[in-house]
CSV table of C-alpha atoms in Angstrom, one decimal:
chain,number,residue,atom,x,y,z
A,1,UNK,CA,-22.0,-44.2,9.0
A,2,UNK,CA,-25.1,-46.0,10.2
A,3,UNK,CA,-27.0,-43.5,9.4
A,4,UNK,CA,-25.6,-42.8,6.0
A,5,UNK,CA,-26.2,-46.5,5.1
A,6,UNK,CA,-30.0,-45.9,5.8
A,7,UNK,CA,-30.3,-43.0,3.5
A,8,UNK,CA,-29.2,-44.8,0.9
A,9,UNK,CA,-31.1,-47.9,1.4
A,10,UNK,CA,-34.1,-45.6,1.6
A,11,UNK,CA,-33.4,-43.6,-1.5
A,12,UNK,CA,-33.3,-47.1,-3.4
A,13,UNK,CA,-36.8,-47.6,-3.0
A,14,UNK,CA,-37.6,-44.2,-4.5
A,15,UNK,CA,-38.0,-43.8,-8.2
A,16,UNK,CA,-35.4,-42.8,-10.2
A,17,UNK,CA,-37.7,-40.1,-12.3
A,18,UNK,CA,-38.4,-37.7,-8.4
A,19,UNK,CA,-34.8,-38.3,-7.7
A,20,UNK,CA,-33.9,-36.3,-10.5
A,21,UNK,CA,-36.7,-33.8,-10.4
A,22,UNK,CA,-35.2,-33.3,-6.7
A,23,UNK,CA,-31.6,-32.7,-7.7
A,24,UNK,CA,-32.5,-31.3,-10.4
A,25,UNK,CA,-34.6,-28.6,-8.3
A,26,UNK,CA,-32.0,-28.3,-5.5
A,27,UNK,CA,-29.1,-27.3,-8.3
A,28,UNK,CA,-31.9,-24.6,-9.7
A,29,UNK,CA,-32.2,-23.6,-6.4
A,30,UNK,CA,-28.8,-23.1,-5.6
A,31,UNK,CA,-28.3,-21.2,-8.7
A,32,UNK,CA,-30.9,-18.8,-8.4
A,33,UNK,CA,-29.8,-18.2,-4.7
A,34,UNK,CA,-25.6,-17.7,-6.0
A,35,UNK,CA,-27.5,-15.1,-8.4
A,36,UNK,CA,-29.3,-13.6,-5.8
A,37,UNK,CA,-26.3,-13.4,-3.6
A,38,UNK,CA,-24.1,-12.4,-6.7
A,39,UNK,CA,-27.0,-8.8,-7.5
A,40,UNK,CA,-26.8,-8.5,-4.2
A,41,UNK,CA,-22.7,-7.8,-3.7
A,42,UNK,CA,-21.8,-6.6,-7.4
A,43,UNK,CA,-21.1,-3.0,-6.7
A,44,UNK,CA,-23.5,-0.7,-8.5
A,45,UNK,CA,-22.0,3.2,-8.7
A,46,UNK,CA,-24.1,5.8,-7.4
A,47,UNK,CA,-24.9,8.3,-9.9
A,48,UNK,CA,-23.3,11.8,-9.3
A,49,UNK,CA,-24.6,14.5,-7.9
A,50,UNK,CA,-25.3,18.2,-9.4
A,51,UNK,CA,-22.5,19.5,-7.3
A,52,UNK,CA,-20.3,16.9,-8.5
A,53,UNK,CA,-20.6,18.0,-12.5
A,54,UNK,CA,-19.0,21.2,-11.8
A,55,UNK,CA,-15.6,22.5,-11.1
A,56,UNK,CA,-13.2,25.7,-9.6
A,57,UNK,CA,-10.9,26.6,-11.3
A,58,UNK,CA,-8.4,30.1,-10.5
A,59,UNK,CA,-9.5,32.9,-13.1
A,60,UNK,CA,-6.6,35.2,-14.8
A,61,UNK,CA,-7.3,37.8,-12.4
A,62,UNK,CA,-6.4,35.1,-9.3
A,63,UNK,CA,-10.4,34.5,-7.9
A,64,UNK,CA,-11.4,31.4,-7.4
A,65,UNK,CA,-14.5,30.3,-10.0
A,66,UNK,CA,-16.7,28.0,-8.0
A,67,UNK,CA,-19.8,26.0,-9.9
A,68,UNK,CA,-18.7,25.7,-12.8
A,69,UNK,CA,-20.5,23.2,-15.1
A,70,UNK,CA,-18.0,20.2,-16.2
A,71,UNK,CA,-18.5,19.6,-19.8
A,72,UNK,CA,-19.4,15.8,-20.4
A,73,UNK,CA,-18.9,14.0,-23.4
A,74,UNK,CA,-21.2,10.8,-21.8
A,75,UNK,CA,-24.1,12.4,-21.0
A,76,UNK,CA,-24.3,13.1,-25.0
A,77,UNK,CA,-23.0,9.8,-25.3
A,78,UNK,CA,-25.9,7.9,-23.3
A,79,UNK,CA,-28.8,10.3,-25.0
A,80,UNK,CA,-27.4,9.8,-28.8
A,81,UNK,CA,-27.3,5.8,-27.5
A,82,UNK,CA,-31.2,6.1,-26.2
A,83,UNK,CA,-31.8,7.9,-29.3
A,84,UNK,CA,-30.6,5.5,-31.5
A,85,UNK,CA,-32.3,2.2,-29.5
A,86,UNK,CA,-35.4,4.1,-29.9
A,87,UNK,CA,-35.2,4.3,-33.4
A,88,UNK,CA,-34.8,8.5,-33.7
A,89,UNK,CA,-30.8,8.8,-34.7
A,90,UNK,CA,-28.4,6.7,-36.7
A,91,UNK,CA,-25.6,9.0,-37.0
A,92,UNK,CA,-22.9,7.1,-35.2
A,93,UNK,CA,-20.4,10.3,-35.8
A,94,UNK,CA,-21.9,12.4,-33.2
A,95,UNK,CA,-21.1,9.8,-30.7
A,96,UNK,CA,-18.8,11.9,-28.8
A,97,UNK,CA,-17.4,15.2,-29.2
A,98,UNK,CA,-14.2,16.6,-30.8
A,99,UNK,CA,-11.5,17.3,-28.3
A,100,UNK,CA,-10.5,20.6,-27.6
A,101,UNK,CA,-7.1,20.4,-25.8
A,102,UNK,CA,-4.6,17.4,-27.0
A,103,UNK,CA,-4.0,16.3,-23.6
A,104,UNK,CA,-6.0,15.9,-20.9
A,105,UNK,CA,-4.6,14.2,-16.9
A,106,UNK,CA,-7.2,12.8,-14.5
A,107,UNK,CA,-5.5,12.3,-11.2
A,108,UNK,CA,-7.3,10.9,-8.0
A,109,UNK,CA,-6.8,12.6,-5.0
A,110,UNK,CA,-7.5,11.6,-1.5
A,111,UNK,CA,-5.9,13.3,1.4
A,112,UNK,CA,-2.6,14.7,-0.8
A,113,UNK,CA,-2.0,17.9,0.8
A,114,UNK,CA,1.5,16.5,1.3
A,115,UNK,CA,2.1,15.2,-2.0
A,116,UNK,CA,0.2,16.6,-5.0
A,117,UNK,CA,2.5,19.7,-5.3
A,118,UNK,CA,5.4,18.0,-6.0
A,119,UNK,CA,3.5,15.8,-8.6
A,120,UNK,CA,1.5,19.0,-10.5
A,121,UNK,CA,4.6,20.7,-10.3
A,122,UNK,CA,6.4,18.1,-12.5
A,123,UNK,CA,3.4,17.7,-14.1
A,124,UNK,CA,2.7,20.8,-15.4
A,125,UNK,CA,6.4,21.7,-16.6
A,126,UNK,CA,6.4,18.8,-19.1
A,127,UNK,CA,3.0,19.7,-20.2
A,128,UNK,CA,3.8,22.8,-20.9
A,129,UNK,CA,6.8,21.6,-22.3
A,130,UNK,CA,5.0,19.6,-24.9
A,131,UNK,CA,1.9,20.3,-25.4
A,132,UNK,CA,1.6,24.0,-24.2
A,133,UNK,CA,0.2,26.5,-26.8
A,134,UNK,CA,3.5,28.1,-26.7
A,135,UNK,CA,5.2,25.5,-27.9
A,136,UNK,CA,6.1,25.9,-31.4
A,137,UNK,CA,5.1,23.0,-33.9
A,138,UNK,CA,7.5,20.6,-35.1
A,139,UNK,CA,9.4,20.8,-38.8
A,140,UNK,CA,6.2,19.2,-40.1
A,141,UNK,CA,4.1,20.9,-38.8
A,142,UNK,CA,2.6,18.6,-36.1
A,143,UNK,CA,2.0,18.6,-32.5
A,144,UNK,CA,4.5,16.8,-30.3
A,145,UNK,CA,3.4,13.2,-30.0
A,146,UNK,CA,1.6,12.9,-33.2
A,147,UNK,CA,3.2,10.0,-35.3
A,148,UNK,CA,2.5,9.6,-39.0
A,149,UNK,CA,0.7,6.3,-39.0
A,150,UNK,CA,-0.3,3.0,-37.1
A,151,UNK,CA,0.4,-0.5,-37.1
A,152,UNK,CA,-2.0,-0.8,-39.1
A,153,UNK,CA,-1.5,1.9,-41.7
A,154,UNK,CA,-4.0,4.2,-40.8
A,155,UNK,CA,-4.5,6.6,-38.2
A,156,UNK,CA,-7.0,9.5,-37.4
A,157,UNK,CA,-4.7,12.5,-37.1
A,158,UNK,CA,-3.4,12.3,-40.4
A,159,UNK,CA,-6.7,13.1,-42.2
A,160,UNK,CA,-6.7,16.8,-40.6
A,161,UNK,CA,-4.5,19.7,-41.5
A,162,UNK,CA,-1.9,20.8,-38.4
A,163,UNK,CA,-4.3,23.8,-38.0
A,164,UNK,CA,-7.3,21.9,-36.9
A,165,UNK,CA,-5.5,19.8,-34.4
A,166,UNK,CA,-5.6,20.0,-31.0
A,167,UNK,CA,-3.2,21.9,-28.7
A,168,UNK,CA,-2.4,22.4,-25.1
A,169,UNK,CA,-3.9,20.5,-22.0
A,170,UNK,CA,-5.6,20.3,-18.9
A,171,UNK,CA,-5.9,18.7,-15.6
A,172,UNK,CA,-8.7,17.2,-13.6
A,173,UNK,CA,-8.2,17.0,-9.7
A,174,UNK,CA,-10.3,14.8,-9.1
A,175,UNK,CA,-10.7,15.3,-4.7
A,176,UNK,CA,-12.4,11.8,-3.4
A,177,UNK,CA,-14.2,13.2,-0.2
A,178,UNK,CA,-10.5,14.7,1.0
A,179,UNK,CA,-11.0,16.2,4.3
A,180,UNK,CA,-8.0,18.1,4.4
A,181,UNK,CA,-6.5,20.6,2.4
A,182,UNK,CA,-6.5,18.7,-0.8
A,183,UNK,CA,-8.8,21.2,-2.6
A,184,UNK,CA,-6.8,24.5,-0.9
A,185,UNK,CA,-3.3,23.1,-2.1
A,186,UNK,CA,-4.5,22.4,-6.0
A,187,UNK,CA,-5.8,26.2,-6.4
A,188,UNK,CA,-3.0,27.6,-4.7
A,189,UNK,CA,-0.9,25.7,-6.8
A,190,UNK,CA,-2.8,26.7,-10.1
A,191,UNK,CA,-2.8,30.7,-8.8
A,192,UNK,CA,0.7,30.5,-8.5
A,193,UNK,CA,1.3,29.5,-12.3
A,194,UNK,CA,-0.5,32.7,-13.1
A,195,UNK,CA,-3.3,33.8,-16.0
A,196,UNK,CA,-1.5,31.6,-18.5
A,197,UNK,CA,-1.9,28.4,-17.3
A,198,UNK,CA,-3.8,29.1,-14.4
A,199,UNK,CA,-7.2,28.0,-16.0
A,200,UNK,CA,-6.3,24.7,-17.4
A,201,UNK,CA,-6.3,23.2,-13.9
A,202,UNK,CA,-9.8,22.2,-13.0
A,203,UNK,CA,-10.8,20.8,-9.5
A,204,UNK,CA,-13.3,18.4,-8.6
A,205,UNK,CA,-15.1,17.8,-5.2
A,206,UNK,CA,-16.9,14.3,-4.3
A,207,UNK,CA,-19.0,14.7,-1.8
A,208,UNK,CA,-18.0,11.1,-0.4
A,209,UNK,CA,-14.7,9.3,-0.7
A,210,UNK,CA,-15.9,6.5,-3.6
A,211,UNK,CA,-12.6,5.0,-4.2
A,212,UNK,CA,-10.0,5.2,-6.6
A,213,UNK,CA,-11.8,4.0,-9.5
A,214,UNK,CA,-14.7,6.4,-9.0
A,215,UNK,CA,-12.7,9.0,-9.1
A,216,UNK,CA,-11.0,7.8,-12.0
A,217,UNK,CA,-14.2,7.4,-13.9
A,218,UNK,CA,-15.8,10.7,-12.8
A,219,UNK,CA,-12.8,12.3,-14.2
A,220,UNK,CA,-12.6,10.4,-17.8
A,221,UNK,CA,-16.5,11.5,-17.9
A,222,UNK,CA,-15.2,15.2,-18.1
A,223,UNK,CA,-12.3,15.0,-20.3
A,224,UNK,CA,-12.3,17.2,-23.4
A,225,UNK,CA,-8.7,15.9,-24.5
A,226,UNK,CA,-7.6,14.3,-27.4
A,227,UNK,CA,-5.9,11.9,-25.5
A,228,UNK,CA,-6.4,11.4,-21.6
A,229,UNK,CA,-4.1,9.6,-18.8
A,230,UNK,CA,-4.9,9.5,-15.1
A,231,UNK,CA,-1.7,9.5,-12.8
A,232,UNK,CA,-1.6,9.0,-9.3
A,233,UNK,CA,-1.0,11.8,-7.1
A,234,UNK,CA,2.0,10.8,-5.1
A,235,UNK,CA,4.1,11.3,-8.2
A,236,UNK,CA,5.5,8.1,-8.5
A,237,UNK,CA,5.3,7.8,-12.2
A,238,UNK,CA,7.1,10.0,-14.0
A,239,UNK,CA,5.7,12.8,-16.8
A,240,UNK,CA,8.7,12.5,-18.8
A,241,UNK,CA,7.5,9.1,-19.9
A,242,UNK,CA,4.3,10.5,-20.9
A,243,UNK,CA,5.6,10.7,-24.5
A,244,UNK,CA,6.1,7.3,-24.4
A,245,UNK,CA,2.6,6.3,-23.9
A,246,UNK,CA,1.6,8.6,-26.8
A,247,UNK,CA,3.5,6.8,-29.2
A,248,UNK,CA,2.7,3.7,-27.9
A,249,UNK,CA,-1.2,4.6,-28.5
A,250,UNK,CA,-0.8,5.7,-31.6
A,251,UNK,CA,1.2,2.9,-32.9
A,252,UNK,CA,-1.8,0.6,-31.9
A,253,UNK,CA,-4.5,3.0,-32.9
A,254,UNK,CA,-6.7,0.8,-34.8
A,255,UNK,CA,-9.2,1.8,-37.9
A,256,UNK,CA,-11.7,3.6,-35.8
A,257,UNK,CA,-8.5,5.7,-33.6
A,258,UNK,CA,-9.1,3.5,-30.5
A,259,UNK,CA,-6.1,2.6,-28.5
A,260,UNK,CA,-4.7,2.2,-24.8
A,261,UNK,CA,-1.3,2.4,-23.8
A,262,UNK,CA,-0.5,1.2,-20.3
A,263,UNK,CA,2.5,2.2,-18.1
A,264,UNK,CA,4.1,-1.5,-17.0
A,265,UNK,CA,6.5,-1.8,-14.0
A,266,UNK,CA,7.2,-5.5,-14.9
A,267,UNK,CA,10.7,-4.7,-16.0
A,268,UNK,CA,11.3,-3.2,-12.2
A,269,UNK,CA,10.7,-6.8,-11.0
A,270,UNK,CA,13.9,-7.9,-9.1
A,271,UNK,CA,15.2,-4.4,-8.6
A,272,UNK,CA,16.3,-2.5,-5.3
A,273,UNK,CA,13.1,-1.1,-5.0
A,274,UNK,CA,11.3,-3.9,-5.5
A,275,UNK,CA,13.5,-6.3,-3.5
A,276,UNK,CA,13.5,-3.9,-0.6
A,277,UNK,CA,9.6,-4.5,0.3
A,278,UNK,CA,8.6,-6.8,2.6
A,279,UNK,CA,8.2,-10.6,2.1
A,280,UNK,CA,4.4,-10.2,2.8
A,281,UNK,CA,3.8,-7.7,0.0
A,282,UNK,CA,6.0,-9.4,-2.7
A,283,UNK,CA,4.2,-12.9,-1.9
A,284,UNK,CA,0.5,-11.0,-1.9
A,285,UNK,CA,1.7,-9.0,-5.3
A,286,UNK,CA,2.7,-12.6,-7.1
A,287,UNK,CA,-0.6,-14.3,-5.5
A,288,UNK,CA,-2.8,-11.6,-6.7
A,289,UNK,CA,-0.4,-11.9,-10.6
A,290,UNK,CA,-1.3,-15.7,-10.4
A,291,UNK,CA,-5.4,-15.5,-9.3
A,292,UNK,CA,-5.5,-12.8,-12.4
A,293,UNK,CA,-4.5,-14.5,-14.6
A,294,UNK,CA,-6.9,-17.8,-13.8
A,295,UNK,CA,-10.1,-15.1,-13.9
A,296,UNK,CA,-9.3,-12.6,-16.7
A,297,UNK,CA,-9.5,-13.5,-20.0
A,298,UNK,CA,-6.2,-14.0,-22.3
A,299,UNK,CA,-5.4,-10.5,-23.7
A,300,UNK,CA,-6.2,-8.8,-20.3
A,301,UNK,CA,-4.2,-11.6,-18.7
A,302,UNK,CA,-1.2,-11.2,-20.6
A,303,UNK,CA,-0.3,-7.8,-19.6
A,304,UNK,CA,2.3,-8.0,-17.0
A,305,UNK,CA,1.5,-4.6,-14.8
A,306,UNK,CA,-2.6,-4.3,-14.4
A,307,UNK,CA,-2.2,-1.8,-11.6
A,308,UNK,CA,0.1,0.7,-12.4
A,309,UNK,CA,-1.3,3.6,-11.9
A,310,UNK,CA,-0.7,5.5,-15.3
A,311,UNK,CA,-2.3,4.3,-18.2
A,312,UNK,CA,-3.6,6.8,-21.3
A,313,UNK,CA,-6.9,6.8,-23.9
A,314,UNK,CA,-7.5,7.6,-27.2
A,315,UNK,CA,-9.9,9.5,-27.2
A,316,UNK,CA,-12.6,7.3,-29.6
A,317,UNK,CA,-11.6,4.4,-27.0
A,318,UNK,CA,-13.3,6.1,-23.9
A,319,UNK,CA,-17.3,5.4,-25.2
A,320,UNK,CA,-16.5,2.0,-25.2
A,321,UNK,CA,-15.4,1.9,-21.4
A,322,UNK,CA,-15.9,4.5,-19.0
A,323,UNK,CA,-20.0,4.0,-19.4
A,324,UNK,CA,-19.8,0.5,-18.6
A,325,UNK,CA,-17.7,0.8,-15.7
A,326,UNK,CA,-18.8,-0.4,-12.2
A,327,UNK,CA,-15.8,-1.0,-10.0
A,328,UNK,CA,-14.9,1.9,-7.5
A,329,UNK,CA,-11.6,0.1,-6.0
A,330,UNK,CA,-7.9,-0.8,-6.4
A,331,UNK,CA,-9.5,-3.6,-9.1
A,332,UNK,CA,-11.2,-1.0,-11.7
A,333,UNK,CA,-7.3,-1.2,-13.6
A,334,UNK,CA,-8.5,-4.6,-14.8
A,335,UNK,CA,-12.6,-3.7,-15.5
A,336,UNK,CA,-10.6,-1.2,-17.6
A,337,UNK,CA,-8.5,-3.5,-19.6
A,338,UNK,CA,-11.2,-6.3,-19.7
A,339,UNK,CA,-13.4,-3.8,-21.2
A,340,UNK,CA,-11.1,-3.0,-24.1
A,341,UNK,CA,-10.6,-6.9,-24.9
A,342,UNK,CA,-14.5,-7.1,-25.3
A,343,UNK,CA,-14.6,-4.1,-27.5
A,344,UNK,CA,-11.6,-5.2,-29.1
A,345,UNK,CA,-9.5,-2.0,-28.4
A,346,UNK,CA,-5.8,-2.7,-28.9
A,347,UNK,CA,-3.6,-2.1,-25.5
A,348,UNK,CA,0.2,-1.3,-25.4
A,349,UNK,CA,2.6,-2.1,-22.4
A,350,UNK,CA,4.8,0.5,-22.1
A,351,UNK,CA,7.6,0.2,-19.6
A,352,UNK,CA,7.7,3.9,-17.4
A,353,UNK,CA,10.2,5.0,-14.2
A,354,UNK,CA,8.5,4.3,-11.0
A,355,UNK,CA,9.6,4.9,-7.6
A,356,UNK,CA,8.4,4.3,-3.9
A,357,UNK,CA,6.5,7.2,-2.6
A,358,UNK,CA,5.6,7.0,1.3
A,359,UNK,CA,2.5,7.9,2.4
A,360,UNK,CA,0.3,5.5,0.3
A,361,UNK,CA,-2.6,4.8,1.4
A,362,UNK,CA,-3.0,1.1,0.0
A,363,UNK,CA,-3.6,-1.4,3.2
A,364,UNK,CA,-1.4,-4.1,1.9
A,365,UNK,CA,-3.0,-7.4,3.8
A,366,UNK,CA,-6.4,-6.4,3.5
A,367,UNK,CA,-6.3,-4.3,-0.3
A,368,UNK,CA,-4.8,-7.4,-1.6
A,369,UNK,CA,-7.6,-9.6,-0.2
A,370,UNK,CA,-10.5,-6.9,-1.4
A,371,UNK,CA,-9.1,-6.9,-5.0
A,372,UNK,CA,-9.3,-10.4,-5.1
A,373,UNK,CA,-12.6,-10.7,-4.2
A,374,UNK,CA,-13.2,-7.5,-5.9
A,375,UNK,CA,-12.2,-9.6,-9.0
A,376,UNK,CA,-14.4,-12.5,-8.4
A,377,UNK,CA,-17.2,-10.3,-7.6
A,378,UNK,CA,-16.4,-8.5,-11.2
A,379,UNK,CA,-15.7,-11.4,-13.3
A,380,UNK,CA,-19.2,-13.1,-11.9
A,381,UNK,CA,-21.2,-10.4,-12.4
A,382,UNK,CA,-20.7,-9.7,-16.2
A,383,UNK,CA,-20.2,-13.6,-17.1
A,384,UNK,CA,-23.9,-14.0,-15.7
A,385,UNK,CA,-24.9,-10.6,-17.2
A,386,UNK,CA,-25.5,-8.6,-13.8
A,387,UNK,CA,-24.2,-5.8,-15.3
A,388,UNK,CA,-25.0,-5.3,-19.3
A,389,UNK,CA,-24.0,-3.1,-21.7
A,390,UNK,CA,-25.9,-0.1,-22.9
C-alpha cells in the first residue's frame, strides 16, 4: 500500500502531456501484441493437395477408377475473381458453372466403417426415389422439389423449360485421413448398387484428418449439384426430410437464387432423447447456445440449432461462402451461417428427425470448450480483418 502511495505521489510530479504519450503507447502496444497473438492462432487451411482433387469411383463394369480429377467450380471461381480485380473480365455470369445433377450430398467421414452403410443405404433409396433419372416428372412437368416461386416472387428454375433442368444426384465421401476401412466400405457399397447408380458415388481421400469442417469445405468445392447438403455419416438425420429443406430453400431463394436451409433440432429440446443425456452435456450445450448468441451477430444468432449436422445450398449461394471459409472444426456450422448474414443470403430453419447414434466421435467436455474458443478465435479474426475477402 506503501508502495502504491509512492507511485502516485511520484507520477504527480510528472507532466501530464508524457503521461499520456505513455498510456497512450502501452494501449498501442498491447493492441499490436493481441493482433499479433490473434494472426498467430486464427486457423489458416492448408491448401489441398493434387491427390486430394481427384476421386474413385466403381465403373459399370465393377473396377475401381482411381485418380480421377474432381471437377471444381472454385478454382474457376477464384481465376474469373483475379480476372476481374485485374481489370481483364466483367462478366459476372460465368462465375460458377451450371449444375449437372439436381442434387448433390457431401458427407464427412472419419473412421465410419461401422456406420456409413446404414446411412448411404437410406441415402441412396430416397435419392433415387426423388431425384433418380428414372423417376418420372411430375404432372407439370418438373423435377421433384422444384416449387413454382419464392417469397419473394421470383425464382431461378422457373425461367428454364423442364428439359433443361437438372436431374439425378451424386454423393461425395468425403474420407478425413480414415485409417480404417472407411474408403473399402463406400466402394463396396457403390459396386453393390450396380452400373446404374454405381458411378454417382464418388470418394475422397485426405491425406490428413483436417476436421469436420475441412472435409465439409473440400466437398462443397467439388459439387456439381443444383442444390448440395452435407449429412453426417452416422445417419442420424434422416433423408426423408430432405424434401423439406428443398422447399424451404426455395421459398427463401432470393433475386439472384441464393438460399440456405438448415435442419433445426430445437423442437427436440425437452424430449426423451434429449432429456436422457447427461447433466454435463445439456449444461455445456445451453452454455455454448448462450456464448453464441453474445459473439454472433443477430440473424446468425437467431437460429436456434447452429450445429445440426444437415443443412443444404443453393447452388448460386456457395461462391459467397465456401471461398472464404477458414474453420476446420465442430464451429465451421456458424462461419457458415455468419457468412451468409454478410452476403445477405436468406437462411431457413427447418425442423428434421434426429436420433442418437453411438459411436460419435465428439469429446463432449473438451469439443465444447474448443468451439468456444474456436468462436472467439473466429469472430476476432474477421472483426479485425485477419482473414478478408477475396
Amino acid at each position: 500500500m506503501e508502495c502504491f502511495q509512492q507511485i502516485v505521489v511520484a507520477s504527480m510530479d510528472v507532466p501530464l502531456l508524457l503521461l499520456i504519450l505513455f498510456f497512450g503507447s502501452t494501449f498501442v502496444g498491447i493492441c499490436v501484441l493481441a493482433y499479433f497473438v490473434l494472426f498467430l492462432v486464427a486457423p489458416i487451411p492448408r491448401l489441398p493437395t493434387r491427390e486430394e482433387k481427384s476421386f474413385r469411383f466403381v465403373s459399370s463394369e465393377g473396377d475401381v477408377k482411381l485418380n480421377q480429377q474432381l471437377p471444381c467450380w472454385q478454382d474457376r471461381y477464384k481465376a474469373h475473381r483475379a480476372a476481374e480485380k485485374e481489370g481483364y473480365l466483367s462478366d459476372p455470369k460465368v462465375a460458377i458453372e451450371d449444375p449437372e445433377v439436381f442434387m448433390s450430398v457431401v458427407v464427412p467421414a472419419y473412421n465410419e466403417e461401422d456406420r456409413l452403410g446404414v446411412m448411404l443405404t437410406e441415402a441412396v433409396e430416397h435419392l433415387e426415389q426423388e431425384y433418380g433419372y428414372d423417376q418420372p416428372p411430375s404432372l407439370d412437368g418438373k423435377v421433384k422439389g422444384i416449387t413454382n416461386g419464392t417469397a419473394n416472387g421470383t425464382n431461378r428454375h422457373t425461367s428454364h423449360s423442364s428439359s433443361q433442368k437438372p436431374r439425378g444426384w451424386e454423393i461425395l465421401i468425403v474420407s478425413d485421413g480414415s485409417t480404417d476401412r472407411t474408403i473399402d466400405t463406400a466402394l463396396e457399397f457403390a459396386r453393390n448398387l450396380g452400373a446404374k447408380s454405381s458411378a454417382s458415388i464418388r470418394v475422397i481421400s485426405l491425406r490428413e484428418n483436417r476436421g469436420k469442417g475441412g472435409a465439409v469445405t473440400h466437398g462443397m468445392r467439388h459439387v456439381r449439384g443444383d442444390y448440395a447438403v452435407f449429412a453426417d455419416a452416422d445417419g442420424a438425420s434422416r433423408f426423408m426430410d430432405l424434401g423439406k429443406l428443398v422447399q424451404a430453400c426455395q421459398e427463401v431463394e432470393d433475386e439472384k437464387g441464393r438460399g440456405i436451409a438448415v435442419g433445426s433440432r430445437a423442437h427436440l429440446v425437452g424430449s426423451e432423447a434429449v432429456v436422457k443425456r447427461s447433466f454435463l452435456r445439456n449444461f455445456l450445450m445451453h452454455s455454448f447456445h448462450v456464448f453464441l448468441r453474445f459473439l454472433t451477430p443477430p440473424a446468425t444468432a437467431a437460429i436456434r440449432d447452429t450445429q445440426c449436422g444437415f443443412k443444404l445450398f443453393s447452388r448460386p449461394s456457395l461462391p459467397y461462402i465456401i471461398p472464404y471459409m477458414h474453420s476446420e472444426g465442430w464451429i465451421f456450422d456458424v462461419e457458415m451461417l455468419m457468412l451468409a448474414e454478410s452476403a445477405g443470403i436468406p437462411v431457413a430453419e427447418v425442423p428434421v428427425a434426429w436420433k442418437e447414434v453411438k459411436g460419435s466421435k465428439l469429446n463432449v467436455l473438451w469439443d465444447s470448450l474448443g468451439m468456444a474458443w474456436g468462436l472467439a478465435v473466429l469472430r476476432a479474426a474477421w472483426a479485425f480483418r485477419i482473414y478478408k475477402s477475396l
